[in-house]
Coordinates of C-alpha atoms and ligand atoms in Angstrom, one line a residue:
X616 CA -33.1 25.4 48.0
X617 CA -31.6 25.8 51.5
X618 CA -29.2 22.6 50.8
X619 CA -26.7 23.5 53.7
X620 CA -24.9 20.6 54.6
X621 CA -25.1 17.7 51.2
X622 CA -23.5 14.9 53.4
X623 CA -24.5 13.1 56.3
X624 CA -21.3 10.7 57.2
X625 CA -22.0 8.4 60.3
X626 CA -18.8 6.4 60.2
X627 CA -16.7 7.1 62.6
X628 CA -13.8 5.4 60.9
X629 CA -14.4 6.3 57.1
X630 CA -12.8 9.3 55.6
X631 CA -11.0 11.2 52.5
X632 CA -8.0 11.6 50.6
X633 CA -6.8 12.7 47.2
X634 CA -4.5 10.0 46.3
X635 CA -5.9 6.6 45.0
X636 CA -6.0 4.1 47.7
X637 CA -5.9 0.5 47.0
X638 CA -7.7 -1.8 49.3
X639 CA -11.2 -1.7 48.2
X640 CA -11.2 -2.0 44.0
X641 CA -13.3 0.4 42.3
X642 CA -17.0 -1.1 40.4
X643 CA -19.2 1.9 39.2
X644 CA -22.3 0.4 38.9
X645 CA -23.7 0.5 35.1
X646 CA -26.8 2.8 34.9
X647 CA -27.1 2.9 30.9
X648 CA -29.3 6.2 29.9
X649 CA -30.9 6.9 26.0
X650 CA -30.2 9.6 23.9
X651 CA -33.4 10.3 21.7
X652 CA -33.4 12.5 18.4
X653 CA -37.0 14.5 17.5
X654 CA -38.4 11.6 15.5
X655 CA -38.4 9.4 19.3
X656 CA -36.1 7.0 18.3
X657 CA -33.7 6.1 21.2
X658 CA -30.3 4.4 21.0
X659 CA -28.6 3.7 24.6
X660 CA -25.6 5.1 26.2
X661 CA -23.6 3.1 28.5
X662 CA -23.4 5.2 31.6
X663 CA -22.3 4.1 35.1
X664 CA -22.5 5.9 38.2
X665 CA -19.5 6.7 40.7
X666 CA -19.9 7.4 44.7
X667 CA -18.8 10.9 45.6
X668 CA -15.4 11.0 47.1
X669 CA -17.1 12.3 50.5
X670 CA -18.4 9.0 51.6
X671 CA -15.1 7.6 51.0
X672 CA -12.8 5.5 53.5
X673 CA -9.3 8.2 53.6
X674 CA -6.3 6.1 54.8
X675 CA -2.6 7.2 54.6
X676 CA -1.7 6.3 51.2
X677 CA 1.1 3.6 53.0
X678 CA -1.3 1.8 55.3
X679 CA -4.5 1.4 56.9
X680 CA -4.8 4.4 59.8
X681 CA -7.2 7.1 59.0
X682 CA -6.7 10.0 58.0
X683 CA -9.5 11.7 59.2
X684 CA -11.8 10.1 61.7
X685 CA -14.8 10.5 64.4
X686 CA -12.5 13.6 65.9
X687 CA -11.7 15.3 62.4
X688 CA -8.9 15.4 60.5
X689 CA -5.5 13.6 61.7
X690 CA -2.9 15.8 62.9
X691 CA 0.0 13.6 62.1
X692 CA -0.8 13.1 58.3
X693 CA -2.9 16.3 58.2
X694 CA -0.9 19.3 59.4
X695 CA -2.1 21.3 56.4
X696 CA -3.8 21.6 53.3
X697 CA -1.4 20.5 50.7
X698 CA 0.3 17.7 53.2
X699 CA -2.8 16.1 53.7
X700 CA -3.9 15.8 50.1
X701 CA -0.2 14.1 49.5
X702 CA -0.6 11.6 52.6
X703 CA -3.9 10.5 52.3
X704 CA -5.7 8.1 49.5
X705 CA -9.8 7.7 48.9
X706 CA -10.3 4.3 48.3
X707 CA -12.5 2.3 46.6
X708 CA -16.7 2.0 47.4
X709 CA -18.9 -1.4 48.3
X710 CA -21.5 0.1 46.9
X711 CA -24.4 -2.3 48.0
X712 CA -22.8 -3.5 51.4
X713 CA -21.3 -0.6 52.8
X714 CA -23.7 2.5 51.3
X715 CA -26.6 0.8 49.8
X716 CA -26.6 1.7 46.4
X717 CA -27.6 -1.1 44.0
X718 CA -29.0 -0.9 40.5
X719 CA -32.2 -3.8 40.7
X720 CA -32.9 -3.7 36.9
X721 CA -31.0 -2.3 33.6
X722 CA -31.0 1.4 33.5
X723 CA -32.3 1.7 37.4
X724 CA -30.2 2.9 40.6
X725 CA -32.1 2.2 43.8
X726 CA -30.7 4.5 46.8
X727 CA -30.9 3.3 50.5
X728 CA -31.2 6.0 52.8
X729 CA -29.9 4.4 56.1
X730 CA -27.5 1.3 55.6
X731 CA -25.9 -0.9 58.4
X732 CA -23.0 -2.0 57.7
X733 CA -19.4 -3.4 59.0
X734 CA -18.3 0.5 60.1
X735 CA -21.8 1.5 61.9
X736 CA -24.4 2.6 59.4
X737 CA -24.0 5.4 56.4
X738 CA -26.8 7.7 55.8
X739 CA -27.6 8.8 52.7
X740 CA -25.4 9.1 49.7
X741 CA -24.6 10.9 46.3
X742 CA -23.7 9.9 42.9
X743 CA -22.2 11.0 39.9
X744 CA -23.5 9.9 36.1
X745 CA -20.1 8.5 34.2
X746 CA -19.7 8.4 30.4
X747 CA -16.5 6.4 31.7
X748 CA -15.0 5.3 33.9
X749 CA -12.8 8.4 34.7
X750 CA -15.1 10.9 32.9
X751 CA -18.2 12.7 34.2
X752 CA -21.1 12.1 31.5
X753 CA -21.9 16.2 30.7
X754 CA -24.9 17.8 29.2
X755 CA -25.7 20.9 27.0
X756 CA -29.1 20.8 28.2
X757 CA -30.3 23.8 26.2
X758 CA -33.0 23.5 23.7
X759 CA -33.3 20.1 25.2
X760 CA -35.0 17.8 27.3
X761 CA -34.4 15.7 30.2
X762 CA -36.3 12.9 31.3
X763 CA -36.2 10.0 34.5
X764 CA -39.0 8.2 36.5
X765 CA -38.8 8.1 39.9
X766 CA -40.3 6.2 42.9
X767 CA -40.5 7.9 45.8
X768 CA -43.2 6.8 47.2
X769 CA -41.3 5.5 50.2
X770 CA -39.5 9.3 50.7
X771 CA -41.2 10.4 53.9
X772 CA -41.6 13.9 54.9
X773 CA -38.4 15.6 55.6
X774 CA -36.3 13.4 53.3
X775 CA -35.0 14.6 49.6
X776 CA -34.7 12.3 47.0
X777 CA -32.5 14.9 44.4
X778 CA -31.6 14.6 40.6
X779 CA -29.8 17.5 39.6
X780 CA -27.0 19.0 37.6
X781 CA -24.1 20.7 38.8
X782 CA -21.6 22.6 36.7
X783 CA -18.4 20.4 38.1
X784 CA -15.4 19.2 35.7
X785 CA -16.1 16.4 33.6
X786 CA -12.6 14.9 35.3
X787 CA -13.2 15.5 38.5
X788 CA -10.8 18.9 38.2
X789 CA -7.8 16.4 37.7
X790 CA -6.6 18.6 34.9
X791 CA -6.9 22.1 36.9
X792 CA -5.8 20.9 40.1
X793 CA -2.4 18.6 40.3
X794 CA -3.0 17.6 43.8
X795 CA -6.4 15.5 42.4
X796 CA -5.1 12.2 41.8
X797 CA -8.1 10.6 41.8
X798 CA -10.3 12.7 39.8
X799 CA -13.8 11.3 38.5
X800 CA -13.0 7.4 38.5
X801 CA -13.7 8.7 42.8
X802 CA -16.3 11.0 42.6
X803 CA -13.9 14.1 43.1
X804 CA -14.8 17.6 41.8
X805 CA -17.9 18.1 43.5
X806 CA -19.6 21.4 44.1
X807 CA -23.2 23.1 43.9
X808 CA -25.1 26.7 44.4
X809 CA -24.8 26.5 48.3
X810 CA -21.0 26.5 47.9
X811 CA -20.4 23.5 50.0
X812 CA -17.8 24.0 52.9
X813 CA -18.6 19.7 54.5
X814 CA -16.7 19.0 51.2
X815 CA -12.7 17.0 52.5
X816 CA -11.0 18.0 49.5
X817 CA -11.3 21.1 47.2
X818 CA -9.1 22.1 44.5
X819 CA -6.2 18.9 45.0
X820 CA -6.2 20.4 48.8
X821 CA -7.8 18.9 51.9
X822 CA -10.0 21.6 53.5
X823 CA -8.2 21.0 57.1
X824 CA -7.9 24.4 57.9
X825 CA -10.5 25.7 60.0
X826 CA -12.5 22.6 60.1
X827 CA -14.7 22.8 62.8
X828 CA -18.0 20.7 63.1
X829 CA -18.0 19.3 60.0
X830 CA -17.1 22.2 57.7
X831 CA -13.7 23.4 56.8
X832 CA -12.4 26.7 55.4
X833 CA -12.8 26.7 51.6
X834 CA -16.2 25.7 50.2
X835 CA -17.2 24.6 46.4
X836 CA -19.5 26.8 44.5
X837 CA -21.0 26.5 41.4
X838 CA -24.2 27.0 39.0
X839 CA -27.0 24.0 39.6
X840 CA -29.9 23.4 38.4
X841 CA -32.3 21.4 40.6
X842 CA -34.7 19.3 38.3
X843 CA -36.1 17.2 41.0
X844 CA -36.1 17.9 44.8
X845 CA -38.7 15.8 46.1
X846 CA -40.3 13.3 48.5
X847 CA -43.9 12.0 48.6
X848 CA -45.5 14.9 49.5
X849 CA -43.4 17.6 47.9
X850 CA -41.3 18.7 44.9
X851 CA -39.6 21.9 43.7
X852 CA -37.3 22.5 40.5
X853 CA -35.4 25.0 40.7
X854 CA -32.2 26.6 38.8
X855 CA -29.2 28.4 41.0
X856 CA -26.9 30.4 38.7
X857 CA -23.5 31.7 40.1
X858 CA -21.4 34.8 38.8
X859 CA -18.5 31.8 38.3
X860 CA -18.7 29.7 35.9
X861 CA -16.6 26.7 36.4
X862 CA -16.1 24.6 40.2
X863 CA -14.6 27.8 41.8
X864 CA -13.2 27.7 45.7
X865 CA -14.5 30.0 47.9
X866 CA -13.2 31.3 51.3
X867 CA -14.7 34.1 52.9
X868 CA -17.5 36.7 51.9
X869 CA -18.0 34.9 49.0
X870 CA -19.1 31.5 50.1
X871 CA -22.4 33.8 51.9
X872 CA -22.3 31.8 55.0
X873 CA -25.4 33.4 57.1
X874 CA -25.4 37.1 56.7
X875 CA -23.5 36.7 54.1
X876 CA -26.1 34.9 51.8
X877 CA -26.4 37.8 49.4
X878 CA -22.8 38.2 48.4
X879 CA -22.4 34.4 47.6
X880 CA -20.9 33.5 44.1
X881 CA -24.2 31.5 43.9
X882 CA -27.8 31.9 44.7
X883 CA -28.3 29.9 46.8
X884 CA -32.5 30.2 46.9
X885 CA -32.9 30.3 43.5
X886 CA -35.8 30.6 41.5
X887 CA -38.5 27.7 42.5
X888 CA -41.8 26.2 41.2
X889 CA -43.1 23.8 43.8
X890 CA -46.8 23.5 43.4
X891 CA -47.8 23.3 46.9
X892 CA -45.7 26.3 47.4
X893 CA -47.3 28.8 44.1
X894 CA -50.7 27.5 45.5
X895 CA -52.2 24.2 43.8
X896 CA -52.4 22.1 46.8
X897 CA -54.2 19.2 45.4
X898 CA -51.1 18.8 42.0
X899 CA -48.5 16.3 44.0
X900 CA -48.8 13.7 46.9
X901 CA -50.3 10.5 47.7
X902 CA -53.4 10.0 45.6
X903 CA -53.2 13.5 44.4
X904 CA -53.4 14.3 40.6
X905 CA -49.0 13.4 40.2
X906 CA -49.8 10.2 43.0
X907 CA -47.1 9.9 44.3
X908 CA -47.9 6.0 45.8
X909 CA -47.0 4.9 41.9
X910 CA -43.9 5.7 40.1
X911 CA -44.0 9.0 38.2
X912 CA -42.1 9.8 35.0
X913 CA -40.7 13.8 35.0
X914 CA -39.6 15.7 31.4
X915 CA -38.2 18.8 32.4
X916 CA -37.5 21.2 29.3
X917 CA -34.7 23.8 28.6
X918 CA -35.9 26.4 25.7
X919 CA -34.3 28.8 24.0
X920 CA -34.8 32.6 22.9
X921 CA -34.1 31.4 19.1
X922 CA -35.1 27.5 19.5
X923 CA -31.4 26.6 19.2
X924 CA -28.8 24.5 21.2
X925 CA -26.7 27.7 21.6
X926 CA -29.2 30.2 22.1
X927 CA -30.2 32.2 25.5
X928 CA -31.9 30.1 27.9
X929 CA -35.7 31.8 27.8
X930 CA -37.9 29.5 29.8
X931 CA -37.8 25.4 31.9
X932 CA -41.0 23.9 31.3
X933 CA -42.1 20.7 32.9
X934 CA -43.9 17.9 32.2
X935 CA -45.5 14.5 34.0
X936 CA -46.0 10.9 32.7
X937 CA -48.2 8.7 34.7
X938 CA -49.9 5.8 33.7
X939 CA -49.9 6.2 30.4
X940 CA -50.6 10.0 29.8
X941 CA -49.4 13.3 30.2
X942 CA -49.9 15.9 33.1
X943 CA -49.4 19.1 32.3
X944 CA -47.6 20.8 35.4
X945 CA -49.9 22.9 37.8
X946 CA -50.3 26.8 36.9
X947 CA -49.7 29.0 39.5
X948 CA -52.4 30.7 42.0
X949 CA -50.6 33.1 43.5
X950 CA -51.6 37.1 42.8
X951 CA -49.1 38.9 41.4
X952 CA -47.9 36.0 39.7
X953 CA -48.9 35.3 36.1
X954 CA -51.4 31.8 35.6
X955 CA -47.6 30.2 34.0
X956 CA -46.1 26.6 34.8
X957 CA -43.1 27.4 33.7
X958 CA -40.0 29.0 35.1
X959 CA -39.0 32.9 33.3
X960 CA -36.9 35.8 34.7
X961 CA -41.0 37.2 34.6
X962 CA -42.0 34.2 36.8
X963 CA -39.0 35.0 38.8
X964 CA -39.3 38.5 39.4
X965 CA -43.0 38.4 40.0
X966 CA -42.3 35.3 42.6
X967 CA -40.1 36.8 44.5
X968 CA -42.3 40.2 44.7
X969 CA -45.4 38.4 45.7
X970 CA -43.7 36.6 48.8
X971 CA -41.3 39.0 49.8
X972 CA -37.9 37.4 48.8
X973 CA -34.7 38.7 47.8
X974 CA -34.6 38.4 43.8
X975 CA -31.0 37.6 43.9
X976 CA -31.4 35.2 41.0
X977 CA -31.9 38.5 39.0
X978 CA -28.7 39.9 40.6
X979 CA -26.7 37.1 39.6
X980 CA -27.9 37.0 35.9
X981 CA -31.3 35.0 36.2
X982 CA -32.1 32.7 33.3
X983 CA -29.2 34.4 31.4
X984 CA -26.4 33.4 33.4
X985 CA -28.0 29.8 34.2
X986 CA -28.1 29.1 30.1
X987 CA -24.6 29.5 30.2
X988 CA -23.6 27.1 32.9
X989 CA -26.2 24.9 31.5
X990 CA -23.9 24.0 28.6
X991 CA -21.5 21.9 30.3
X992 CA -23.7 19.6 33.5
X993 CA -22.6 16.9 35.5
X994 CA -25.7 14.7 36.5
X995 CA -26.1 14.5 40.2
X996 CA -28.3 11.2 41.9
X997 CA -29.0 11.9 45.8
X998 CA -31.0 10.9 49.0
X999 CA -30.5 13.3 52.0
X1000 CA -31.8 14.4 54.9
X1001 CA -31.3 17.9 56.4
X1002 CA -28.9 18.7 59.0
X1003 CA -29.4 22.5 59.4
X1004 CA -33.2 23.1 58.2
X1005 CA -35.0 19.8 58.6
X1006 CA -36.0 20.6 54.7
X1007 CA -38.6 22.5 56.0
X1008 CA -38.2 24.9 53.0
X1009 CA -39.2 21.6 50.4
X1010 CA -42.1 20.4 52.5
X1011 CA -43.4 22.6 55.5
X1012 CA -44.0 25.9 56.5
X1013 CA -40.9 28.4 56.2
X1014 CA -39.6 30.1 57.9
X1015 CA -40.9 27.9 61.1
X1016 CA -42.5 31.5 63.0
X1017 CA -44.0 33.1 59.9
X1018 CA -47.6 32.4 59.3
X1019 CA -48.3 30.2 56.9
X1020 CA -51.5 32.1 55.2
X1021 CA -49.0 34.6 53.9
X1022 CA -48.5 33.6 50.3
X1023 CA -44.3 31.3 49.7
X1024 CA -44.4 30.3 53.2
X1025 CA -46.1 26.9 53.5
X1026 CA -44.4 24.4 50.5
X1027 CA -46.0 21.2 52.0
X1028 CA -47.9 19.5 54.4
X1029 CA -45.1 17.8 56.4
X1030 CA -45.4 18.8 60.5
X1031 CA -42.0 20.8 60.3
X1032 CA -40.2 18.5 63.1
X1033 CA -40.4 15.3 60.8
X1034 CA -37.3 16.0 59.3
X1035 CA -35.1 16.1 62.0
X1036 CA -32.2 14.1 61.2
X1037 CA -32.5 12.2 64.6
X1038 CA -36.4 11.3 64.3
X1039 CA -36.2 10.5 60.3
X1040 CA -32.8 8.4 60.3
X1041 CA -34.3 6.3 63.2
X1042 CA -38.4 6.0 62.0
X1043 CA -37.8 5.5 58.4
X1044 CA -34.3 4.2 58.3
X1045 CA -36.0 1.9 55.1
X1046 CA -37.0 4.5 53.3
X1047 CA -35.4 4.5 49.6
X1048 CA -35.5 5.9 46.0
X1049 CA -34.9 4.5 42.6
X1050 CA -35.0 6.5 39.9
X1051 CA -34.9 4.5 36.1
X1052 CA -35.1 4.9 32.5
X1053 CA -33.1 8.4 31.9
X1054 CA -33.5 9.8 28.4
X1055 CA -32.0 12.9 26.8
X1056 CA -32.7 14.5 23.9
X1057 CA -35.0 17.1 21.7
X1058 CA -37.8 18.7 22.9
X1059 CA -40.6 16.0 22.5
X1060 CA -38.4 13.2 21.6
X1061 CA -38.5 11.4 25.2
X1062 CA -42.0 11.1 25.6
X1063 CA -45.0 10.4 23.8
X1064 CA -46.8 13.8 23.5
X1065 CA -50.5 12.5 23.6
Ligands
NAG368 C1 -3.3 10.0 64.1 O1 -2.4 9.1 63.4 C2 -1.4 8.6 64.2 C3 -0.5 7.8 63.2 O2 -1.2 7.0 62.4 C4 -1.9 7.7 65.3 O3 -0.9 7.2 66.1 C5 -2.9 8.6 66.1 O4 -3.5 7.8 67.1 C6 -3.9 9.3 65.3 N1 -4.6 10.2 66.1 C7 -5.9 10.2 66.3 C8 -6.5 11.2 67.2 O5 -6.6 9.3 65.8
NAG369 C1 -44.6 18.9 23.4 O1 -45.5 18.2 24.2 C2 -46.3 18.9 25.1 C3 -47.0 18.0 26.0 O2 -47.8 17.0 25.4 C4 -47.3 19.8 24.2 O3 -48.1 20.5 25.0 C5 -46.5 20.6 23.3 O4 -47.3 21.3 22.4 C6 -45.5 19.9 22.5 N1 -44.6 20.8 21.8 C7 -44.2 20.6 20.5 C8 -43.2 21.6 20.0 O5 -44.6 19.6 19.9

């Protein structure tokens, strides 16, 4: 919800390019997924994941010397945007050895949070769903449903353990942007609601000017919809439309850095159901009634006004498999908020009213304006931690100084200083997710409905 900064990159000596480098050969990692039809028959897809280009080591495209390092971006090979995205290459990704990312059984992808490697360690990391290898795997989710399990039962407090979708370019924007020579076969294209500005290269450009402390000049917006934000004591879903409907570059105003958060392209809260948070306390954690010490199985719904694939988007229900039989998901307690489990520009509106937030979904087109973007998804597969709010607004009481009687401020039971990067990368370095057995398909066709 407050996603600030996606990327933590500890290597002092790894770092981005556009061109296609060629000293480390590129192996996405097979991650097969089923498409099911309404009568629950499933055939398999052969999907594959790709690292985002982010995480990537970005040498000059004629040797081995970084292009950006520790300090920032080179000066020699970097003097400006378009220069740098000519110079520099993203090269290939160990994906177990250097970033942790292995796949321990057919149709599984196991994510390392901290990994030691050769270069230092890397934290975290973020992948891409491939339908091959040099195209994004994208989903009309509408009138559909979308389905994963998930472990997380080794995601402490202040970690995030993220499966979402992201309205990026099913090549990576290789097409749009002729300075992307890389495009999806590297992970490039990426953006999301909080109009990423950590992001190296945006639009076949490296983002050199005005970086400063990790974050350059142009950010990358567009529409997301969170289907899983969660650790073991917390979870949200949550869908961020944009007034943009395509990866768009933003500069100024319209990325909504600080002040500015309610003139973004995107919203950037969006419209949230975390149980803790609309007042079941008991619904999700260890031993709780989704335990989340045992692998959990999450169907998250996309309906329609007129129950068809290209109707408006009305309503995101969700669902829980757990050993053996279906949870419905909590109801809200809040007052002023209708007894509903289910996400509706209703929900929305009286969600925001009851805990005094700025409805800027609504402004941006609510449920409306996220059907459309929902059309064309790129499926997103993360672990991060939180550089800028500690995820305090997934798992804690936020804001930190308001009291947390008052209805939307307390979302979990985490002690807010848990997730500080410092504390969490050093205590629970081990900690991991894997998330397995993706299906996709009609409403009802993923799951047995018992
Ligand atoms: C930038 O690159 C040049 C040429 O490869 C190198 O000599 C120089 O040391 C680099 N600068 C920094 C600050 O790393
Ligand atoms: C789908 O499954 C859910 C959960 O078991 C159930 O409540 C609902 O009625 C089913 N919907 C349809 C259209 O069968």
């Amino acid at each position: 919800m407050y996603r600030a900064v996606t990327a933590t990159l500890s290597f002092a000596s790894l770092v981005l390019g556009q061109q296609i480098g060629k000293e480390v050969a590129e192996k996405h990692p097979t991650m097969p997924m089923k498409m099911c039809t309404a009568a629950g028959s499933c055939t398999t897809e052969s999907t594959s994941v790709v690292l985002d280009s982010n995480w990537r080591w970005t040498h000059v495209t004629n040797g081995y010397a970084n292009c950006f390092g520790g300090e920032g971006w080179n000066a020699t090979h970097c003097a400006d945007n378009a220069a740098c995205a000519k110079n520099c290459a993203i090269d290939g990704a160990n994906y177990a050895s250097t970033y942790g990312i292995t796949t321990p059984s057919s149709g599984a992808l196991r994510l390392n949070f901290v990994t030691k490697n050769d270069n230092g360690q890397n934290v975290g990391s973020r992948v891409y769903l491939l339908a091959s290898d040099t195209k994004y795997r994208t989903f009309n989710l509408l009138n559909k449903e979308f389905t994963f399990t998930v472990d997380v039962s080794k995601l402490t407090c202040g970690l995030n353990g993220a499966v979402y979708f992201s309205e990026m370019d099913a090549d990576g924007g290789m097409s749009r942007f002729t300075g992307n020579k890389a495009g999806a076969a590297y992970g490039t294209g990426y953006c999301d609601a909080q109009c990423p500005r950590d992001i190296k290269f945006i639009n076949g450009e490296a983002n050199v000017a005005g970086w400063k402390d990790g974050t350059g000049g142009m950010g990358s917006c567009c529409a997301e919809m969170d289907i899983w934000e969660a650790n073991n004591d917390a979870t949200a879903y949550t869908p961020h439309p944009c007034n943009v409907f395509e990866q768009t570059k933003c500069t100024g105003t319209d990325c909504g850095v600080g002040d500015d958060r309610y003139k973004a392209m995107c919203d950037k809260d969006g419209c949230d159901f975390n149980s803790f948070r609309m007042g079941n306390k008991e619904f999700y954690g260890p031993g709780k009634t989704v335990d989340t010490t045992k692998p959990v199985t999450v169907i998250t719904q996309f309906h329609t006004a007129d129950g068809t694939d290209s109707g408006a988007l009305s309503s995101i229900h969700r669902f829980y498999v757990q050993g053996g039989k279906v949870v419905a998901n909590s109801v809200s307690a809040i007052p002023g908020v209708d007894a509903v489990s289910h996400i509706s520009d209703q929900f929305c509106a009286q969600q925001k009213t009851a805990f005094g937030d700025n409805n800027y979904f609504a402004t941006l087109g609510g449920m409306q304006a996220m059907g459309k973007s929902l059309k064309r998804m790129v499926l997103v597969l993360s672990i991060w931690d939180d550089t800028s709010v500690r995820m305090n607004w997934l798992d804690s009481v936020f804001p930190n100084d308001a009291d947390p009687e008052k209805p939307g401020v307390a979302r979990g039971r985490c002690d807010p200083m848990l997730g500080e990067p410092k504390t969490v990368e050093k205590d629970h370095a081990d900690a991991y997710v894997v998330y397995s057995d993706i299906r996709f398909g009609a409403i009802n066709s993923t799951f047995a409905a018992n």
